[in-house]
Amino acid sequence: MQYLEMRAADDMHLHLRQGAQLVAYARDAARSFARGLVMPNTLPPLASPESVRAYGRQIEEAAPGFTPLLTFKILPHMDAGLVRSLKEAGAVAGKLYPEGVTTHAEDGVRDVEGLFPVFEAMAEEGLVLCIHAESPGAPVLEREAAFHETFLRIHHAVPSLRIVFEHVSDARTVALIRTLPPDKVAGTITLHHLLFTLDDLLGGRLNPHLFCKPVVKTSADRDALREAAFSGDPHFFFGSDSAPHPREKKEREGAAGCYTAPYALEALASLFEAHGVLGVLEGFVSERGARFYGLLLNEERVVLRKEEWVVPAEYHGVVPACAGMRLGWRVVEKGR
Ligand SMILES: [Zn+2]
């Protein structure tokens, strides 16, 4: 038997939803990950200290041994005092959604300049700004690149603020991030953007379970993301953007979001091994994200065993993006 043991992993972009479903989703993530940066786009959004605290408690109760890294949603009316109290409530980051860009973003932000005082307060408090960096009005394949100018405006207006360009999907964004200081600007990369392209999504039969925002793009984009993840560049680390929707929501309503948390680490190990870079996996999933956020690295370990298995067709009513995919590694132990 062949084993891979490494520092326990962090998922630096994760949706656990709310209500009854949260328990199952949190446990799915906790199987492989020690911590997860949990997104605030619940209904209502997490935008008050009370709601952030309560959400953290719910996750800890649902999945003992899993540490939620809490976030709040940046809303147009926020002021510096609220930012301070969100930090005191345990938040490590604030999430910015341009208006209408993704699930529950109808209340998102239109006037970025109007938020500069909030960003300054976040920088003072040592909070990280996470951005769903797409311009909703641009053509779908250009939305991410169309946001570059706004992204740079924020970075130049508040250069001391740490900013994460979430779920990078476009080779042009990889190139942009590489030009910026790695202690201030980083990008998360998902499993599905490392695995899939538009041809997987809609080249044959439409596969709604691969539909997400930003959409998966060309093989050149995917290759640039792989190169960024495999290179050990400190600008890039793992954030799954695992975003479960019940089967009907995906298949009838076309909701955006890929479910990957239950098997993401195993799929990453399989991908990295196939490319001969298994040795850089630990940096990508367990070190670079924590370092960028200024968090201690996980002390605990995770052990994977070399073993073939197939991603199931469904997890509690949700079809995983990788349903039916054969993987080469299995998590057998998390802890110690
Ligand atoms: Zn997300």
GROMACS .gro file of C-alpha atoms and ligand atoms in nm:
model
  337
    1MET     CA    1   0.000   0.000   0.000
    2GLN     CA    2   0.119   0.346  -0.085
    3TYR     CA    3   0.031   0.637   0.141
    4LEU     CA    4   0.060   1.013   0.114
    5GLU     CA    5   0.076   1.197   0.444
    6MET     CA    6   0.082   1.574   0.466
    7ARG     CA    7  -0.023   1.877   0.667
    8ALA     CA    8  -0.405   1.893   0.683
    9ALA     CA    9  -0.556   2.104   0.408
   10ASP     CA   10  -0.749   2.433   0.394
   11ASP     CA   11  -1.024   2.511   0.148
   12MET     CA   12  -1.001   2.888   0.110
   13HIS     CA   13  -1.339   2.934  -0.065
   14LEU     CA   14  -1.631   2.717   0.039
   15HIS     CA   15  -2.011   2.739   0.039
   16LEU     CA   16  -2.183   2.545   0.316
   17ARG     CA   17  -2.529   2.698   0.267
   18GLN     CA   18  -2.766   2.712   0.563
   19GLY     CA   19  -3.050   2.537   0.743
   20ALA     CA   20  -3.090   2.159   0.737
   21GLN     CA   21  -2.849   2.109   0.446
   22LEU     CA   22  -2.559   2.276   0.624
   23VAL     CA   23  -2.491   1.974   0.844
   24ALA     CA   24  -2.436   1.734   0.554
   25TYR     CA   25  -2.234   1.985   0.351
   26ALA     CA   26  -2.009   2.074   0.646
   27ARG     CA   27  -1.942   1.707   0.718
   28ASP     CA   28  -1.858   1.644   0.353
   29ALA     CA   29  -1.594   1.917   0.367
   30ALA     CA   30  -1.467   1.805   0.708
   31ARG     CA   31  -1.385   1.457   0.575
   32SER     CA   32  -1.074   1.596   0.406
   33PHE     CA   33  -1.024   1.955   0.516
   34ALA     CA   34  -0.922   2.099   0.852
   35ARG     CA   35  -1.048   2.450   0.777
   36GLY     CA   36  -1.263   2.624   0.523
   37LEU     CA   37  -1.317   2.990   0.439
   38VAL     CA   38  -1.695   2.989   0.442
   39MET     CA   39  -1.876   3.226   0.210
   40PRO     CA   40  -2.141   3.465   0.341
   41ASN     CA   41  -2.402   3.451   0.061
   42THR     CA   42  -2.674   3.296   0.272
   43LEU     CA   43  -3.024   3.450   0.291
   44PRO     CA   44  -3.014   3.692   0.458
   45PRO     CA   45  -2.640   3.743   0.397
   46LEU     CA   46  -2.386   3.728   0.678
   47ALA     CA   47  -2.329   4.098   0.731
   48SER     CA   48  -2.369   4.149   1.106
   49PRO     CA   49  -2.144   4.037   1.394
   50GLU     CA   50  -2.431   3.832   1.541
   51SER     CA   51  -2.498   3.643   1.218
   52VAL     CA   52  -2.126   3.574   1.160
   53ARG     CA   53  -2.084   3.436   1.514
   54ALA     CA   54  -2.399   3.225   1.490
   55TYR     CA   55  -2.292   3.081   1.153
   56GLY     CA   56  -1.955   2.982   1.295
   57ARG     CA   57  -2.122   2.805   1.588
   58GLN     CA   58  -2.359   2.617   1.358
   59ILE     CA   59  -2.069   2.484   1.152
   60GLU     CA   60  -1.865   2.383   1.457
   61GLU     CA   61  -2.165   2.195   1.594
   62ALA     CA   62  -2.237   2.031   1.258
   63ALA     CA   63  -1.880   1.916   1.197
   64PRO     CA   64  -1.666   1.892   1.512
   65GLY     CA   65  -1.297   1.910   1.426
   66PHE     CA   66  -1.358   2.139   1.129
   67THR     CA   67  -1.271   2.505   1.175
   68PRO     CA   68  -1.472   2.760   0.981
   69LEU     CA   69  -1.280   3.069   0.873
   70LEU     CA   70  -1.556   3.327   0.880
   71THR     CA   71  -1.640   3.597   0.629
   72PHE     CA   72  -1.898   3.870   0.590
   73LYS     CA   73  -2.066   4.006   0.282
   74ILE     CA   74  -1.973   4.363   0.191
   75LEU     CA   75  -2.288   4.567   0.148
   76PRO     CA   76  -2.314   4.927   0.027
   77HIS     CA   77  -2.420   5.073   0.365
   78MET     CA   78  -2.128   4.938   0.574
   79ASP     CA   79  -1.910   5.172   0.777
   80ALA     CA   80  -1.577   5.140   0.958
   81GLY     CA   81  -1.742   5.071   1.295
   82LEU     CA   82  -1.929   4.774   1.155
   83VAL     CA   83  -1.609   4.643   0.995
   84ARG     CA   84  -1.438   4.653   1.335
   85SER     CA   85  -1.720   4.465   1.504
   86LEU     CA   86  -1.722   4.202   1.228
   87LYS     CA   87  -1.353   4.147   1.291
   88GLU     CA   88  -1.423   4.114   1.664
   89ALA     CA   89  -1.691   3.856   1.580
   90GLY     CA   90  -1.419   3.640   1.424
   91ALA     CA   91  -1.433   3.730   1.056
   92VAL     CA   92  -1.104   3.702   0.868
   93ALA     CA   93  -1.231   3.837   0.535
   94GLY     CA   94  -1.506   4.033   0.364
   95LYS     CA   95  -1.653   3.919   0.033
   96LEU     CA   96  -1.738   4.159  -0.246
   97TYR     CA   97  -1.992   4.056  -0.507
   98PRO     CA   98  -2.063   4.294  -0.793
   99GLU     CA   99  -2.439   4.330  -0.824
  100GLY     CA  100  -2.616   4.033  -0.983
  101VAL     CA  101  -2.300   3.836  -1.061
  102THR     CA  102  -2.388   3.504  -0.893
  103THR     CA  103  -2.611   3.319  -0.643
  104HIS     CA  104  -2.782   3.566  -0.408
  105ALA     CA  105  -2.583   3.862  -0.541
  106GLU     CA  106  -2.887   4.074  -0.622
  107ASP     CA  107  -2.790   4.299  -0.330
  108GLY     CA  108  -2.428   4.324  -0.451
  109VAL     CA  109  -2.223   4.633  -0.503
  110ARG     CA  110  -2.241   4.873  -0.797
  111ASP     CA  111  -2.031   5.165  -0.675
  112VAL     CA  112  -1.683   5.036  -0.591
  113GLU     CA  113  -1.537   5.382  -0.517
  114GLY     CA  114  -1.807   5.432  -0.255
  115LEU     CA  115  -1.658   5.137  -0.068
  116PHE     CA  116  -1.301   5.264  -0.046
  117PRO     CA  117  -1.354   5.376   0.318
  118VAL     CA  118  -1.471   5.022   0.399
  119PHE     CA  119  -1.164   4.876   0.227
  120GLU     CA  120  -0.940   5.114   0.423
  121ALA     CA  121  -1.105   5.002   0.747
  122MET     CA  122  -1.054   4.639   0.644
  123ALA     CA  123  -0.685   4.701   0.575
  124GLU     CA  124  -0.645   4.865   0.918
  125GLU     CA  125  -0.813   4.568   1.085
  126GLY     CA  126  -0.599   4.318   0.893
  127LEU     CA  127  -0.901   4.175   0.711
  128VAL     CA  128  -0.869   4.025   0.364
  129LEU     CA  129  -1.088   4.139   0.076
  130CYS     CA  130  -1.221   3.849  -0.135
  131ILE     CA  131  -1.368   3.945  -0.470
  132HIS     CA  132  -1.596   3.763  -0.710
  133ALA     CA  133  -1.412   3.944  -0.985
  134GLU     CA  134  -1.645   3.951  -1.283
  135SER     CA  135  -1.818   4.243  -1.455
  136PRO     CA  136  -2.177   4.126  -1.492
  137GLY     CA  137  -2.246   4.345  -1.796
  138ALA     CA  138  -1.963   4.205  -2.011
  139PRO     CA  139  -2.000   3.906  -2.250
  140VAL     CA  140  -1.977   3.585  -2.050
  141LEU     CA  141  -1.626   3.480  -2.155
  142GLU     CA  142  -1.493   3.835  -2.106
  143ARG     CA  143  -1.647   3.903  -1.765
  144GLU     CA  144  -1.339   3.818  -1.563
  145ALA     CA  145  -1.092   4.008  -1.783
  146ALA     CA  146  -1.336   4.300  -1.792
  147PHE     CA  147  -1.302   4.326  -1.413
  148HIS     CA  148  -0.921   4.366  -1.418
  149GLU     CA  149  -0.937   4.743  -1.434
  150THR     CA  150  -1.169   4.764  -1.131
  151PHE     CA  151  -0.951   4.515  -0.946
  152LEU     CA  152  -0.640   4.726  -1.008
  153ARG     CA  153  -0.825   5.041  -0.905
  154ILE     CA  154  -0.903   4.885  -0.567
  155HIS     CA  155  -0.547   4.757  -0.527
  156HIS     CA  156  -0.394   5.095  -0.610
  157ALA     CA  157  -0.642   5.289  -0.394
  158VAL     CA  158  -0.566   5.078  -0.085
  159PRO     CA  159  -0.228   4.917  -0.150
  160SER     CA  160  -0.193   4.783   0.205
  161LEU     CA  161  -0.512   4.575   0.170
  162ARG     CA  162  -0.470   4.203   0.102
  163ILE     CA  163  -0.699   4.107  -0.186
  164VAL     CA  164  -0.793   3.764  -0.321
  165PHE     CA  165  -0.906   3.734  -0.679
  166GLU     CA  166  -1.145   3.443  -0.626
  167HIS     CA  167  -1.180   3.138  -0.853
  168VAL     CA  168  -0.943   3.251  -1.127
  169SER     CA  169  -1.066   3.111  -1.460
  170ASP     CA  170  -0.885   3.306  -1.731
  171ALA     CA  171  -0.519   3.288  -1.840
  172ARG     CA  172  -0.513   3.668  -1.856
  173THR     CA  173  -0.591   3.683  -1.484
  174VAL     CA  174  -0.306   3.444  -1.402
  175ALA     CA  175  -0.073   3.678  -1.590
  176LEU     CA  176  -0.214   3.988  -1.415
  177ILE     CA  177  -0.184   3.845  -1.064
  178ARG     CA  178   0.177   3.746  -1.129
  179THR     CA  179   0.266   4.115  -1.179
  180LEU     CA  180   0.132   4.217  -0.835
  181PRO     CA  181   0.296   4.182  -0.491
  182PRO     CA  182   0.234   3.828  -0.359
  183ASP     CA  183   0.187   3.942   0.001
  184LYS     CA  184  -0.099   4.170  -0.111
  185VAL     CA  185  -0.265   4.000  -0.406
  186ALA     CA  186  -0.343   3.632  -0.452
  187GLY     CA  187  -0.579   3.415  -0.652
  188THR     CA  188  -0.772   3.106  -0.553
  189ILE     CA  189  -0.801   2.820  -0.799
  190THR     CA  190  -1.083   2.564  -0.791
  191LEU     CA  191  -1.075   2.195  -0.872
  192HIS     CA  192  -1.328   2.230  -1.153
  193HIS     CA  193  -1.133   2.506  -1.329
  194LEU     CA  194  -0.824   2.282  -1.312
  195LEU     CA  195  -1.014   1.987  -1.461
  196PHE     CA  196  -1.274   2.109  -1.708
  197THR     CA  197  -1.321   2.329  -2.013
  198LEU     CA  198  -1.617   2.458  -2.213
  199ASP     CA  199  -1.607   2.136  -2.413
  200ASP     CA  200  -1.679   1.934  -2.100
  201LEU     CA  201  -1.963   2.172  -2.010
  202LEU     CA  202  -2.133   2.196  -2.349
  203GLY     CA  203  -1.929   2.023  -2.619
  204GLY     CA  204  -2.146   1.712  -2.615
  205ARG     CA  205  -2.461   1.689  -2.407
  206LEU     CA  206  -2.502   1.991  -2.182
  207ASN     CA  207  -2.373   1.903  -1.835
  208PRO     CA  208  -2.539   2.145  -1.591
  209HIS     CA  209  -2.332   2.007  -1.304
  210LEU     CA  210  -2.021   2.170  -1.455
  211PHE     CA  211  -2.193   2.508  -1.484
  212CYS     CA  212  -2.050   2.764  -1.246
  213LYS     CA  213  -1.959   3.132  -1.234
  214PRO     CA  214  -1.712   3.218  -1.364
  215VAL     CA  215  -1.771   2.954  -1.633
  216VAL     CA  216  -1.495   2.708  -1.716
  217LYS     CA  217  -1.310   2.833  -2.023
  218THR     CA  218  -1.067   2.707  -2.290
  219SER     CA  219  -0.796   2.446  -2.260
  220ALA     CA  220  -0.539   2.729  -2.279
  221ASP     CA  221  -0.700   2.888  -1.973
  222ARG     CA  222  -0.710   2.556  -1.791
  223ASP     CA  223  -0.344   2.495  -1.874
  224ALA     CA  224  -0.246   2.838  -1.739
  225LEU     CA  225  -0.430   2.758  -1.414
  226ARG     CA  226  -0.257   2.422  -1.391
  227GLU     CA  227   0.078   2.583  -1.448
  228ALA     CA  228   0.002   2.838  -1.173
  229ALA     CA  229  -0.107   2.568  -0.928
  230PHE     CA  230   0.181   2.334  -1.012
  231SER     CA  231   0.451   2.602  -1.010
  232GLY     CA  232   0.455   2.670  -0.636
  233ASP     CA  233   0.399   3.042  -0.701
  234PRO     CA  234   0.286   3.197  -0.367
  235HIS     CA  235   0.019   3.400  -0.550
  236PHE     CA  236  -0.200   3.093  -0.599
  237PHE     CA  237  -0.368   2.855  -0.358
  238PHE     CA  238  -0.667   2.626  -0.335
  239GLY     CA  239  -1.025   2.743  -0.287
  240SER     CA  240  -1.281   2.491  -0.411
  241ASP     CA  241  -1.575   2.728  -0.453
  242SER     CA  242  -1.768   2.409  -0.384
  243ALA     CA  243  -2.128   2.529  -0.411
  244PRO     CA  244  -2.397   2.264  -0.375
  245HIS     CA  245  -2.743   2.298  -0.527
  246PRO     CA  246  -3.007   2.022  -0.515
  247ARG     CA  247  -3.026   1.825  -0.843
  248GLU     CA  248  -3.353   1.993  -0.954
  249LYS     CA  249  -3.209   2.342  -0.908
  250LYS     CA  250  -2.924   2.252  -1.142
  251GLU     CA  251  -3.117   2.048  -1.396
  252ARG     CA  252  -3.439   2.251  -1.419
  253GLU     CA  253  -3.331   2.601  -1.325
  254GLY     CA  254  -2.967   2.598  -1.438
  255ALA     CA  255  -2.829   2.727  -1.108
  256ALA     CA  256  -2.455   2.805  -1.112
  257GLY     CA  257  -2.221   2.613  -0.880
  258CYS     CA  258  -2.013   2.293  -0.879
  259TYR     CA  259  -2.019   2.050  -0.588
  260THR     CA  260  -1.666   1.928  -0.518
  261ALA     CA  261  -1.595   1.948  -0.144
  262PRO     CA  262  -1.651   1.577  -0.060
  263TYR     CA  263  -1.372   1.453  -0.292
  264ALA     CA  264  -1.173   1.764  -0.390
  265LEU     CA  265  -0.854   1.671  -0.207
  266GLU     CA  266  -0.856   1.321  -0.356
  267ALA     CA  267  -0.918   1.458  -0.706
  268LEU     CA  268  -0.637   1.712  -0.663
  269ALA     CA  269  -0.397   1.439  -0.551
  270SER     CA  270  -0.493   1.235  -0.857
  271LEU     CA  271  -0.444   1.534  -1.090
  272PHE     CA  272  -0.114   1.644  -0.937
  273GLU     CA  273   0.016   1.286  -0.952
  274ALA     CA  274  -0.085   1.252  -1.318
  275HIS     CA  275   0.127   1.560  -1.390
  276GLY     CA  276   0.422   1.440  -1.184
  277VAL     CA  277   0.388   1.717  -0.925
  278LEU     CA  278   0.241   1.538  -0.622
  279GLY     CA  279   0.520   1.698  -0.419
  280VAL     CA  280   0.378   2.048  -0.461
  281LEU     CA  281   0.022   1.956  -0.354
  282GLU     CA  282   0.086   2.031   0.015
  283GLY     CA  283   0.198   2.387  -0.060
  284PHE     CA  284  -0.109   2.448  -0.275
  285VAL     CA  285  -0.372   2.314  -0.032
  286SER     CA  286  -0.213   2.338   0.313
  287GLU     CA  287   0.036   2.624   0.323
  288ARG     CA  288   0.009   2.911   0.077
  289GLY     CA  289  -0.349   3.008   0.162
  290ALA     CA  290  -0.284   3.009   0.536
  291ARG     CA  291   0.036   3.211   0.487
  292PHE     CA  292  -0.139   3.473   0.273
  293TYR     CA  293  -0.414   3.507   0.534
  294GLY     CA  294  -0.157   3.525   0.817
  295LEU     CA  295  -0.294   3.211   0.984
  296LEU     CA  296  -0.096   2.945   1.163
  297LEU     CA  297  -0.044   2.636   0.951
  298ASN     CA  298  -0.252   2.335   1.054
  299GLU     CA  299  -0.071   2.110   1.300
  300GLU     CA  300  -0.284   1.809   1.221
  301ARG     CA  301  -0.216   1.571   0.934
  302VAL     CA  302  -0.417   1.408   0.660
  303VAL     CA  303  -0.337   1.067   0.515
  304LEU     CA  304  -0.438   0.950   0.169
  305ARG     CA  305  -0.405   0.595   0.043
  306LYS     CA  306  -0.342   0.502  -0.319
  307GLU     CA  307  -0.669   0.337  -0.413
  308GLU     CA  308  -0.897   0.351  -0.715
  309TRP     CA  309  -1.255   0.456  -0.656
  310VAL     CA  310  -1.531   0.627  -0.845
  311VAL     CA  311  -1.700   0.954  -0.740
  312PRO     CA  312  -2.065   0.866  -0.664
  313ALA     CA  313  -2.357   0.987  -0.875
  314GLU     CA  314  -2.505   1.183  -0.586
  315TYR     CA  315  -2.434   1.311  -0.235
  316HIS     CA  316  -2.757   1.379  -0.043
  317GLY     CA  317  -2.949   1.495  -0.348
  318VAL     CA  318  -2.660   1.691  -0.502
  319VAL     CA  319  -2.484   1.570  -0.818
  320PRO     CA  320  -2.109   1.621  -0.782
  321ALA     CA  321  -1.923   1.788  -1.070
  322CYS     CA  322  -1.698   1.481  -1.095
  323ALA     CA  323  -1.976   1.217  -1.077
  324GLY     CA  324  -1.846   0.892  -1.225
  325MET     CA  325  -1.482   1.007  -1.237
  326ARG     CA  326  -1.220   0.750  -1.141
  327LEU     CA  327  -0.980   0.884  -0.877
  328GLY     CA  328  -0.651   0.737  -0.763
  329TRP     CA  329  -0.633   0.852  -0.400
  330ARG     CA  330  -0.861   0.822  -0.099
  331VAL     CA  331  -0.848   1.010   0.231
  332VAL     CA  332  -0.818   0.749   0.506
  333GLU     CA  333  -0.739   0.961   0.808
  334LYS     CA  334  -0.763   1.323   0.913
  335GLY     CA  335  -0.645   1.434   1.255
  336ARG     CA  336  -0.358   1.367   1.499
  337ZN      ZN  337  -1.812   3.111  -0.442
   0.00000   0.00000   0.00000
